[in-house]
């Protein structure tokens, strides 16, 4: 569906630009008084309720956004993605993370081949291996069960699995299956992250999962070599085969590293890193911790949203509605950021994951055809769980910059607490804030209201809330593995919708490459300066000055050090 025509040149785009002037004349207080409008601005699927009535939008706005979706060929682009067409044109790849959670009997083609059997071959292998580790059939080099897992990966090989793990940690069913086990994630090349991950662990009972598609990612492989040394120094080099496995497609480098290729779990080039949590990248470590049956429910939840996204009419399609409203907020109302505010501590790692999925996907400056864009794309995503965020940055979103907010609530707490004599339960207290905050942002508080409350005149301006600040409310029925999968897929598809409308490629990430290549030059210089005493050359004055200070201040680092591992 690539076209040299930019979406901003279409009539629906121009119509929406003109429509902004109409919206500026209306306050959310007035929009929320229209009950018929509010009733129309909800969508529900499988117990998940989206309320977007607190958006700065009218029913006419939604009609215009629908026309924009048609002009952008949104339905065709969604169809092409599900059909396995190579919509990631800069890398000539399909985009098929939906195939990772497809049932066995589904058909999802790439290059004319149904990839679902390949997916399930890997899932079956993961189930078999994880069950052997969990039941003690597979043991470590000294015969002890492997009850602790460290997953090494970075970016999409880390943030997604960490989000799901953190969300499952307090789910009653998941707790039962995780009894006596630990799962940790090593991502940062900073040696402090290594120290924290191995602290308190015994190499004899630890399994390391190295996640790298190419087995060449610099940070991941240095961390992998570090943990290989940690295991080898304690148990001998031969122990690596029993204590390290891989998620990779490069079996040659896996074997060279010392891992048996039979213990490598594949994924495919049609899976982008930030969309890979449903592949072996996430499924393997999560299955080792919680058992495959729990993780399979997570996959089924994601698939349920995949089907909703693919087949539901746009007016009731939750990811489509969210995507269109995000485009409205960014490209027309001019709001560059979005706050993701889950009212559940179990979702504390959700915003960091969506940060990557969103900002790596849609942080682009050219169209899918390489044409520079005259409009901004992408959002600056950030967030914290409520009510923590309320005591952190809500001051800014109430009385400072206007930042559209995603409020995510859960009907049933994973861990309910009831105290005799309290007015409400702990979860009710949490949810009271979930329901109140969107209204506070929408309505605000006027100077007239404050004066009627006898607020001193010199404080009125300080206590005025302008309101008219948009948000959406997404209410989930519970937060089990199935619901967690649904939440993930809702956001994945929302981000794709935004990219499809903007006419960009949401599935490549060339922006991460330049820093990597420059770091390689610095790495070579540090090596030459440390080992051979060579002077710094080839860098600008600023970098040369910083490097010189760093080398001088760390001159106690030996030029050819013996192995030293963290001590905690």
Coordinates of C-alpha atoms in Angstrom, one line a residue:
X1 CA 0.0 0.0 0.0
X2 CA 3.1 2.3 -0.2
X3 CA 2.3 5.5 -1.9
X4 CA 4.3 8.7 -2.6
X5 CA 1.2 10.7 -1.5
X6 CA 1.6 11.8 2.2
X7 CA -1.5 11.5 4.4
X8 CA -1.2 15.2 5.2
X9 CA -2.0 16.0 1.5
X10 CA -5.4 14.2 1.7
X11 CA -8.7 16.0 2.2
X12 CA -9.6 14.1 5.4
X13 CA -6.3 15.4 7.0
X14 CA -7.0 18.9 5.9
X15 CA -10.6 18.6 7.1
X16 CA -9.4 17.5 10.6
X17 CA -6.9 20.4 10.6
X18 CA -9.8 22.8 10.1
X19 CA -11.9 20.9 12.6
X20 CA -9.4 21.7 15.4
X21 CA -10.7 25.3 15.5
X22 CA -14.2 24.0 16.3
X23 CA -12.8 21.8 19.1
X24 CA -10.8 24.6 20.7
X25 CA -14.1 26.4 21.3
X26 CA -15.5 23.5 23.4
X27 CA -14.5 22.5 26.9
X28 CA -14.6 18.9 28.1
X29 CA -17.1 20.1 30.8
X30 CA -19.5 20.7 28.0
X31 CA -18.7 17.6 26.0
X32 CA -19.2 15.4 29.2
X33 CA -22.6 17.0 29.7
X34 CA -23.8 15.3 26.4
X35 CA -25.0 11.9 27.7
X36 CA -25.7 10.6 24.2
X37 CA -22.1 11.5 23.1
X38 CA -20.6 9.8 26.2
X39 CA -22.7 6.6 25.6
X40 CA -21.4 6.5 22.1
X41 CA -17.8 6.8 23.2
X42 CA -17.3 3.4 24.7
X43 CA -16.3 0.1 23.3
X44 CA -16.2 -3.3 25.0
X45 CA -14.7 -6.7 24.1
X46 CA -14.4 -9.8 26.2
X47 CA -14.9 -7.9 29.4
X48 CA -12.5 -5.1 28.6
X49 CA -14.2 -1.7 28.6
X50 CA -12.7 1.3 26.8
X51 CA -14.2 4.7 27.7
X52 CA -12.9 7.5 25.5
X53 CA -15.5 10.1 26.3
X54 CA -12.9 12.3 28.0
X55 CA -11.1 12.9 24.7
X56 CA -11.3 16.4 23.2
X57 CA -13.4 15.0 20.4
X58 CA -17.0 15.0 19.2
X59 CA -18.9 12.4 17.3
X60 CA -18.1 14.5 14.2
X61 CA -14.4 14.2 15.1
X62 CA -14.7 10.4 15.0
X63 CA -16.4 10.5 11.6
X64 CA -13.5 12.6 10.3
X65 CA -11.0 10.2 11.8
X66 CA -12.8 7.3 10.2
X67 CA -12.5 9.1 6.8
X68 CA -8.8 9.6 7.6
X69 CA -8.4 5.9 8.2
X70 CA -10.0 5.2 4.9
X71 CA -7.7 7.6 3.1
X72 CA -4.7 5.9 4.8
X73 CA -6.0 2.5 3.6
X74 CA -6.0 1.3 7.2
X75 CA -8.1 -1.8 6.6
X76 CA -5.9 -2.9 3.7
X77 CA -2.8 -2.4 5.7
X78 CA -4.1 -4.5 8.6
X79 CA -5.1 -7.2 6.1
X80 CA -1.6 -7.1 4.5
X81 CA 0.0 -7.5 7.9
X82 CA -2.1 -10.6 8.8
X83 CA -1.5 -12.1 5.3
X84 CA 2.3 -12.0 5.8
X85 CA 3.0 -9.4 3.1
X86 CA 6.4 -7.8 3.6
X87 CA 5.1 -4.5 5.0
X88 CA 8.4 -3.9 6.6
X89 CA 9.7 -2.8 3.3
X90 CA 13.1 -1.4 4.4
X91 CA 14.1 -4.8 5.7
X92 CA 12.0 -6.8 3.2
X93 CA 10.2 -8.7 6.0
X94 CA 6.8 -9.7 7.0
X95 CA 5.4 -8.5 10.3
X96 CA 3.9 -11.5 12.0
X97 CA 4.1 -11.4 15.7
X98 CA 0.4 -12.4 15.6
X99 CA 1.5 -15.8 14.3
X100 CA 3.4 -16.3 17.6
X101 CA 0.1 -16.7 19.5
X102 CA -2.0 -18.4 16.8
X103 CA -3.7 -21.7 17.7
X104 CA -2.3 -24.9 16.1
X105 CA -5.0 -25.0 13.4
X106 CA -4.6 -21.4 12.3
X107 CA -3.0 -20.5 8.9
X108 CA -0.7 -17.5 8.8
X109 CA 1.5 -17.3 5.7
X110 CA 4.9 -15.8 5.0
X111 CA 6.4 -16.2 1.6
X112 CA 3.5 -18.5 0.8
X113 CA 4.2 -20.9 3.7
X114 CA 2.1 -21.4 6.8
X115 CA 4.4 -20.5 9.6
X116 CA 2.1 -21.7 12.4
X117 CA 3.5 -25.3 12.4
X118 CA 7.1 -23.9 12.8
X119 CA 5.9 -21.7 15.7
X120 CA 4.3 -24.7 17.5
X121 CA 7.4 -26.8 16.9
X122 CA 9.3 -24.3 19.0
X123 CA 6.5 -24.0 21.6
X124 CA 6.4 -27.8 22.0
X125 CA 10.1 -27.8 22.4
X126 CA 9.9 -25.1 25.1
X127 CA 7.1 -27.0 26.9
X128 CA 9.2 -30.1 26.9
X129 CA 12.4 -28.5 28.0
X130 CA 10.8 -26.3 30.7
X131 CA 8.9 -29.2 32.2
X132 CA 12.1 -31.3 32.3
X133 CA 13.9 -28.4 34.2
X134 CA 10.9 -27.8 36.5
X135 CA 10.4 -31.5 37.4
X136 CA 14.1 -32.1 37.9
X137 CA 14.7 -34.4 34.9
X138 CA 17.2 -31.9 33.5
X139 CA 19.7 -31.1 36.3
X140 CA 22.9 -29.0 36.6
X141 CA 26.4 -30.3 36.3
X142 CA 26.5 -31.4 39.9
X143 CA 23.1 -33.1 39.8
X144 CA 21.2 -30.4 41.6
X145 CA 17.9 -29.1 40.2
X146 CA 18.0 -25.8 38.4
X147 CA 15.5 -23.6 40.3
X148 CA 16.9 -20.2 39.4
X149 CA 16.9 -18.6 35.9
X150 CA 18.8 -15.6 34.6
X151 CA 17.6 -14.4 31.2
X152 CA 20.2 -12.3 29.3
X153 CA 18.9 -9.9 26.7
X154 CA 18.4 -6.2 26.0
X155 CA 15.7 -4.0 24.5
X156 CA 12.8 -6.1 23.1
X157 CA 14.6 -9.3 24.5
X158 CA 14.2 -7.9 28.0
X159 CA 11.5 -5.3 28.5
X160 CA 8.5 -7.4 27.3
X161 CA 9.4 -10.5 29.2
X162 CA 10.1 -8.4 32.3
X163 CA 6.7 -6.7 32.0
X164 CA 4.9 -10.1 31.8
X165 CA 7.0 -11.6 34.6
X166 CA 6.3 -8.7 36.9
X167 CA 2.6 -8.8 36.2
X168 CA 2.4 -12.5 36.9
X169 CA 4.4 -12.5 40.1
X170 CA 1.3 -11.7 42.2
X171 CA -1.2 -13.7 40.2
X172 CA -2.5 -16.5 42.5
X173 CA -2.3 -19.2 39.8
X174 CA 1.1 -18.1 38.6
X175 CA 2.4 -18.0 42.2
X176 CA 1.4 -21.6 42.7
X177 CA 3.4 -22.8 39.7
X178 CA 6.4 -20.5 40.5
X179 CA 6.9 -21.9 44.1
X180 CA 10.6 -22.3 44.9
X181 CA 11.8 -20.7 41.7
X182 CA 13.4 -17.4 40.7
X183 CA 13.5 -15.5 37.4
X184 CA 15.9 -12.6 36.9
X185 CA 16.7 -10.5 33.9
X186 CA 20.2 -9.2 33.0
X187 CA 20.1 -6.4 30.4
X188 CA 22.5 -3.6 31.2
X189 CA 26.1 -4.1 30.3
X190 CA 26.9 -2.1 33.5
X191 CA 28.7 -4.7 35.8
X192 CA 26.4 -3.6 38.6
X193 CA 23.5 -5.3 36.8
X194 CA 25.6 -8.5 36.7
X195 CA 26.4 -8.2 40.4
X196 CA 22.7 -7.7 41.3
X197 CA 21.6 -10.7 39.1
X198 CA 24.1 -13.2 40.5
X199 CA 23.8 -11.9 44.1
X200 CA 22.6 -14.7 46.4
X201 CA 22.5 -17.3 43.6
X202 CA 24.5 -20.6 43.3
X203 CA 25.9 -21.5 39.9
X204 CA 25.0 -25.1 40.7
X205 CA 21.3 -24.3 40.7
X206 CA 21.2 -21.6 38.0
X207 CA 20.2 -21.8 34.4
X208 CA 21.2 -19.0 32.1
X209 CA 19.1 -18.2 29.0
X210 CA 21.0 -16.1 26.4
X211 CA 18.6 -14.2 24.1
X212 CA 20.1 -12.8 20.9
X213 CA 18.8 -13.4 17.4
X214 CA 22.2 -13.1 15.8
X215 CA 24.3 -14.0 18.9
X216 CA 26.3 -10.8 18.2
X217 CA 24.5 -8.1 20.2
X218 CA 27.5 -6.5 22.0
X219 CA 25.9 -5.9 25.4
X220 CA 24.2 -9.2 25.6
X221 CA 27.2 -11.3 24.5
X222 CA 29.6 -9.6 27.0
X223 CA 27.1 -10.3 29.7
X224 CA 26.8 -13.9 28.4
X225 CA 30.6 -14.3 28.5
X226 CA 30.6 -12.9 32.0
X227 CA 28.0 -15.4 33.3
X228 CA 29.8 -18.2 31.3
X229 CA 32.9 -17.3 33.3
X230 CA 30.9 -17.2 36.5
X231 CA 29.6 -20.8 35.9
X232 CA 33.0 -22.1 34.5
X233 CA 35.0 -20.8 37.4
X234 CA 32.8 -22.5 39.9
X235 CA 31.9 -25.7 38.1
X236 CA 34.4 -26.1 35.2
X237 CA 34.0 -25.3 31.5
X238 CA 32.1 -28.5 30.8
X239 CA 29.2 -27.2 33.0
X240 CA 28.3 -24.6 30.4
X241 CA 26.3 -27.1 28.3
X242 CA 24.1 -27.9 31.4
X243 CA 23.7 -24.4 32.7
X244 CA 23.3 -22.3 29.5
X245 CA 20.8 -22.4 26.7
X246 CA 20.1 -19.9 23.9
X247 CA 17.2 -18.2 22.1
X248 CA 18.8 -17.5 18.7
X249 CA 18.8 -18.3 15.0
X250 CA 22.6 -18.4 14.7
X251 CA 23.4 -22.0 15.6
X252 CA 27.0 -21.7 14.5
X253 CA 27.8 -19.0 17.0
X254 CA 25.7 -20.7 19.7
X255 CA 27.8 -23.8 19.3
X256 CA 31.1 -21.8 19.2
X257 CA 30.0 -20.2 22.5
X258 CA 29.8 -23.6 24.2
X259 CA 26.0 -24.1 24.1
X260 CA 24.7 -27.3 22.5
X261 CA 22.7 -26.2 19.4
X262 CA 20.0 -28.7 20.4
X263 CA 19.4 -26.4 23.3
X264 CA 18.8 -23.3 21.1
X265 CA 15.2 -22.1 20.6
X266 CA 14.5 -20.4 17.3
X267 CA 12.5 -17.4 16.3
X268 CA 12.2 -15.7 12.9
X269 CA 13.2 -12.5 11.0
X270 CA 9.4 -11.6 10.8
X271 CA 9.5 -11.0 14.5
X272 CA 10.7 -7.6 15.6
X273 CA 12.6 -7.5 18.9
X274 CA 10.1 -5.3 20.6
X275 CA 7.2 -7.5 19.4
X276 CA 9.0 -10.8 20.4
X277 CA 7.7 -11.4 24.0
X278 CA 5.3 -14.1 22.5
X279 CA 8.2 -15.9 20.9
X280 CA 10.8 -18.0 22.6
X281 CA 12.3 -14.7 23.8
X282 CA 9.6 -14.4 26.4
X283 CA 7.9 -17.8 26.4
X284 CA 11.0 -19.8 27.4
X285 CA 12.0 -17.9 30.6
X286 CA 8.4 -17.4 31.5
X287 CA 7.6 -21.1 31.1
X288 CA 10.6 -22.0 33.2
X289 CA 9.3 -19.8 36.0
X290 CA 5.5 -20.3 35.7
X291 CA 5.0 -23.5 33.6
X292 CA 3.9 -23.6 30.0
X293 CA 0.2 -23.9 30.8
X294 CA 0.2 -20.4 32.4
X295 CA 2.1 -18.9 29.5
X296 CA -0.2 -20.5 27.0
X297 CA -3.1 -18.6 28.6
X298 CA -1.1 -15.4 28.0
X299 CA -0.7 -16.3 24.3
X300 CA -4.4 -17.0 24.0
X301 CA -5.3 -13.6 25.5
X302 CA -3.1 -11.9 22.9
X303 CA -4.6 -13.9 20.1
X304 CA -8.2 -13.0 21.2
X305 CA -7.3 -9.3 20.7
X306 CA -5.5 -10.2 17.4
X307 CA -8.8 -11.5 16.1
X308 CA -10.8 -8.6 17.5
X309 CA -8.4 -6.1 15.8
X310 CA -8.5 -8.0 12.5
X311 CA -12.3 -8.4 12.3
X312 CA -14.2 -5.9 14.4
X313 CA -15.7 -2.8 12.8
X314 CA -13.6 0.2 13.4
X315 CA -16.3 2.0 15.4
X316 CA -16.0 -0.8 18.1
X317 CA -12.4 -1.9 17.5
X318 CA -10.4 -1.0 20.6
X319 CA -6.9 -0.9 19.2
X320 CA -8.1 1.1 16.1
X321 CA -10.0 3.6 18.2
X322 CA -7.0 4.1 20.5
X323 CA -4.7 4.5 17.5
X324 CA -6.9 7.0 15.7
X325 CA -7.3 9.1 18.9
X326 CA -3.5 9.1 19.4
X327 CA -3.1 10.5 15.9
X328 CA -5.7 13.1 16.7
X329 CA -3.9 14.1 19.9
X330 CA -0.4 14.2 18.3
X331 CA -0.9 15.5 14.8
X332 CA -3.9 17.8 15.2
X333 CA -4.1 18.9 18.9
X334 CA -0.3 19.1 19.1
X335 CA 0.2 17.0 22.3
X336 CA 3.6 15.3 21.9
X337 CA 3.5 13.0 25.0
X338 CA 1.3 10.3 26.6
X339 CA 1.2 9.2 30.2
X340 CA 0.5 5.5 30.8
X341 CA -1.0 5.2 34.2
X342 CA -1.9 1.6 35.3
X343 CA -3.8 1.5 38.6
X344 CA -2.1 -1.8 39.5
X345 CA 1.3 -2.3 40.9
X346 CA 1.5 -5.6 39.0
X347 CA 1.8 -3.4 35.8
X348 CA 4.7 -1.4 37.1
X349 CA 6.9 -2.5 34.1
X350 CA 4.2 -2.0 31.5
X351 CA 5.0 1.7 30.7
X352 CA 8.7 1.0 30.2
X353 CA 7.8 -1.8 27.8
X354 CA 5.3 0.4 25.8
X355 CA 7.9 3.2 25.8
X356 CA 10.1 0.9 23.6
X357 CA 7.3 -0.5 21.5
X358 CA 5.9 2.9 20.8
X359 CA 8.9 5.1 20.5
X360 CA 11.1 2.7 18.6
X361 CA 8.2 1.9 16.2
X362 CA 6.9 5.3 15.5
X363 CA 9.8 7.6 16.2
X364 CA 10.4 8.2 12.5
X365 CA 11.0 11.3 10.4
X366 CA 10.4 9.9 6.9
X367 CA 7.5 8.1 5.2
X368 CA 7.7 4.5 4.3
X369 CA 8.9 5.7 0.9
X370 CA 11.7 7.7 2.4
X371 CA 10.0 11.1 2.0
X372 CA 10.7 13.6 4.9
X373 CA 7.6 14.2 6.8
X374 CA 6.2 17.8 7.4
X375 CA 4.4 16.6 10.5
X376 CA 5.5 14.9 13.8
X377 CA 5.0 11.2 14.4
X378 CA 5.3 9.2 17.6
X379 CA 4.7 10.0 21.2
X380 CA 6.9 10.5 24.2
X381 CA 5.7 7.7 26.5
X382 CA 6.2 7.6 30.2
X383 CA 4.3 6.4 33.2
X384 CA 4.1 5.0 36.7
X385 CA 1.4 3.0 38.5
X386 CA -1.3 4.8 40.4
X387 CA -1.3 6.1 43.1
X388 CA 2.5 6.4 43.1
X389 CA 2.4 8.7 40.0
X390 CA -0.1 11.0 41.7
X391 CA 2.6 11.9 44.2
X392 CA 5.2 12.3 41.5
X393 CA 4.3 14.0 38.2
X394 CA 0.6 14.5 38.3
X395 CA 1.2 18.1 39.3
X396 CA 2.4 18.7 35.8
X397 CA -0.4 17.0 34.1
X398 CA -3.0 18.8 36.2
X399 CA -1.6 22.3 36.1
X400 CA 1.3 22.3 33.7
X401 CA 1.6 20.9 30.2
X402 CA -1.4 19.1 28.7
X403 CA -0.5 15.4 28.4
X404 CA -3.2 12.9 27.3
X405 CA -3.4 10.1 29.8
X406 CA -4.2 6.4 29.6
X407 CA -5.8 5.2 32.8
X408 CA -5.7 1.4 33.1
X409 CA -7.8 -0.1 35.9
X410 CA -8.6 -3.7 37.0
X411 CA -11.9 -4.8 38.5
X412 CA -10.6 -7.6 40.6
X413 CA -7.3 -7.3 42.5
X414 CA -4.8 -10.1 42.2
X415 CA -4.2 -9.8 46.0
X416 CA -7.3 -8.3 47.8
X417 CA -6.9 -6.9 51.3
X418 CA -9.9 -6.2 53.6
X419 CA -9.5 -4.5 57.0
X420 CA -12.3 -4.5 59.5
X421 CA -13.6 -1.0 60.2
X422 CA -12.1 0.6 57.1
X423 CA -14.5 2.6 54.9
X424 CA -13.5 0.7 51.8
X425 CA -11.1 -2.1 50.9
X426 CA -7.5 -1.4 49.8
X427 CA -8.4 -2.0 46.1
X428 CA -11.5 0.2 46.4
X429 CA -9.2 3.0 47.7
X430 CA -7.0 2.5 44.7
X431 CA -9.9 2.4 42.2
X432 CA -11.4 5.5 43.8
X433 CA -8.4 7.3 42.4
X434 CA -8.7 5.6 39.1
X435 CA -12.2 6.9 38.6
X436 CA -11.6 10.4 40.1
X437 CA -8.4 11.4 38.3
X438 CA -9.8 11.4 34.7
X439 CA -12.7 13.6 35.9
X440 CA -10.3 16.0 37.7
X441 CA -8.3 16.4 34.5
X442 CA -11.4 16.8 32.3
X443 CA -13.4 19.2 34.5
X444 CA -10.7 21.1 36.5
X445 CA -11.8 23.7 39.0
X446 CA -12.7 27.3 38.1
X447 CA -11.9 30.5 40.0
X448 CA -15.6 31.0 40.6
X449 CA -15.9 27.6 42.3
X450 CA -12.9 28.4 44.5
X451 CA -14.3 31.8 45.6
X452 CA -17.6 30.1 46.5
X453 CA -15.5 27.8 48.7
X454 CA -14.0 30.9 50.4
X455 CA -10.5 30.3 49.1
X456 CA -8.4 33.5 49.8
X457 CA -8.2 35.6 46.7
X458 CA -4.4 35.5 46.6
X459 CA -4.5 31.7 46.3
X460 CA -7.2 31.4 43.7
X461 CA -4.9 31.4 40.7
X462 CA -2.7 28.8 42.4
X463 CA -5.6 26.5 43.1
X464 CA -7.3 26.9 39.7
X465 CA -7.4 23.8 37.5
X466 CA -8.1 24.6 33.8
X467 CA -9.3 21.1 33.1
X468 CA -9.9 20.2 29.4
X469 CA -7.2 17.6 29.6
X470 CA -7.9 14.5 27.7
X471 CA -7.7 10.9 28.9
X472 CA -9.0 7.4 28.1
X473 CA -10.0 4.8 30.7
X474 CA -9.4 1.1 30.0
X475 CA -11.0 -1.2 32.6
X476 CA -9.9 -4.8 32.6
X477 CA -11.9 -7.5 34.4
X478 CA -8.9 -9.0 36.1
X479 CA -5.2 -9.4 35.7
X480 CA -4.5 -13.0 35.0
X481 CA -2.2 -14.4 32.3
X482 CA -5.0 -14.2 29.7
X483 CA -5.8 -10.5 30.5
X484 CA -2.1 -9.6 30.5
X485 CA -1.9 -11.0 26.9
X486 CA -4.9 -9.0 25.9
X487 CA -3.4 -5.8 27.3
X488 CA -0.1 -6.3 25.5
X489 CA -1.9 -6.9 22.1
X490 CA -4.2 -3.9 22.5
X491 CA -1.1 -1.6 22.7
X492 CA 0.9 -3.4 20.0
X493 CA -2.0 -3.0 17.5
X494 CA -2.7 0.6 18.7
X495 CA 0.9 1.5 17.8
X496 CA 0.6 -0.2 14.4
X497 CA -2.6 1.8 13.6
X498 CA -0.8 5.0 14.4
X499 CA 2.1 4.1 12.0
X500 CA -0.4 3.0 9.3
X501 CA -2.1 6.3 9.5
X502 CA 1.1 8.4 9.5
X503 CA 2.4 6.3 6.5
X504 CA 5.6 5.3 8.2
X505 CA 7.4 2.0 8.8
X506 CA 6.6 1.1 12.4
X507 CA 8.7 -2.1 12.2
X508 CA 12.2 -1.1 11.5
X509 CA 14.6 0.7 13.9
X510 CA 17.5 2.2 12.1
X511 CA 17.6 5.0 14.7
X512 CA 19.4 2.6 17.2
X513 CA 22.3 1.9 14.8
X514 CA 24.3 5.1 14.7
X515 CA 25.1 5.1 18.4
X516 CA 26.1 1.5 18.2
X517 CA 28.6 2.1 15.4
X518 CA 30.1 5.2 17.2
X519 CA 30.4 3.2 20.4
X520 CA 32.5 0.6 18.4
X521 CA 35.0 3.3 17.5
X522 CA 35.3 4.4 21.2
X523 CA 35.7 0.7 22.2
X524 CA 38.7 0.4 19.9
X525 CA 40.2 3.6 21.2
X526 CA 39.8 2.5 24.8
X527 CA 41.5 -0.8 24.0
X528 CA 44.4 0.9 22.2
X529 CA 44.9 3.4 25.0
X530 CA 44.7 0.9 27.8
X531 CA 46.8 -1.9 26.2
X532 CA 49.3 0.1 24.0
X533 CA 49.3 3.6 25.5
X534 CA 48.1 5.0 22.2
X535 CA 47.0 8.7 22.2
X536 CA 43.3 9.5 21.5
X537 CA 42.8 10.3 17.8
X538 CA 39.8 10.8 15.4
X539 CA 37.4 12.4 17.9
X540 CA 36.1 15.9 18.3
X541 CA 37.5 18.2 21.0
X542 CA 34.7 17.5 23.5
X543 CA 34.8 13.7 23.2
X544 CA 38.6 13.7 23.3
X545 CA 38.6 15.8 26.5
X546 CA 36.0 13.4 28.1
X547 CA 37.9 10.3 27.1
X548 CA 41.2 11.8 28.3
X549 CA 39.7 12.5 31.7
X550 CA 38.1 9.1 31.9
X551 CA 41.4 7.3 31.0
X552 CA 43.4 9.4 33.4
X553 CA 41.0 8.9 36.3
X554 CA 40.7 5.2 35.7
X555 CA 44.4 4.6 35.1
X556 CA 44.4 1.9 37.9
X557 CA 42.6 -0.4 35.5
X558 CA 45.1 -3.1 34.5
X559 CA 46.2 -3.1 30.9
X560 CA 45.8 -6.9 30.7
X561 CA 43.6 -7.9 33.6
X562 CA 42.9 -11.3 35.0
X563 CA 39.3 -12.2 35.4
X564 CA 37.5 -10.5 38.2
X565 CA 33.8 -11.2 38.9
X566 CA 31.4 -9.1 41.1
X567 CA 31.4 -9.7 44.8
X568 CA 28.0 -9.0 46.6

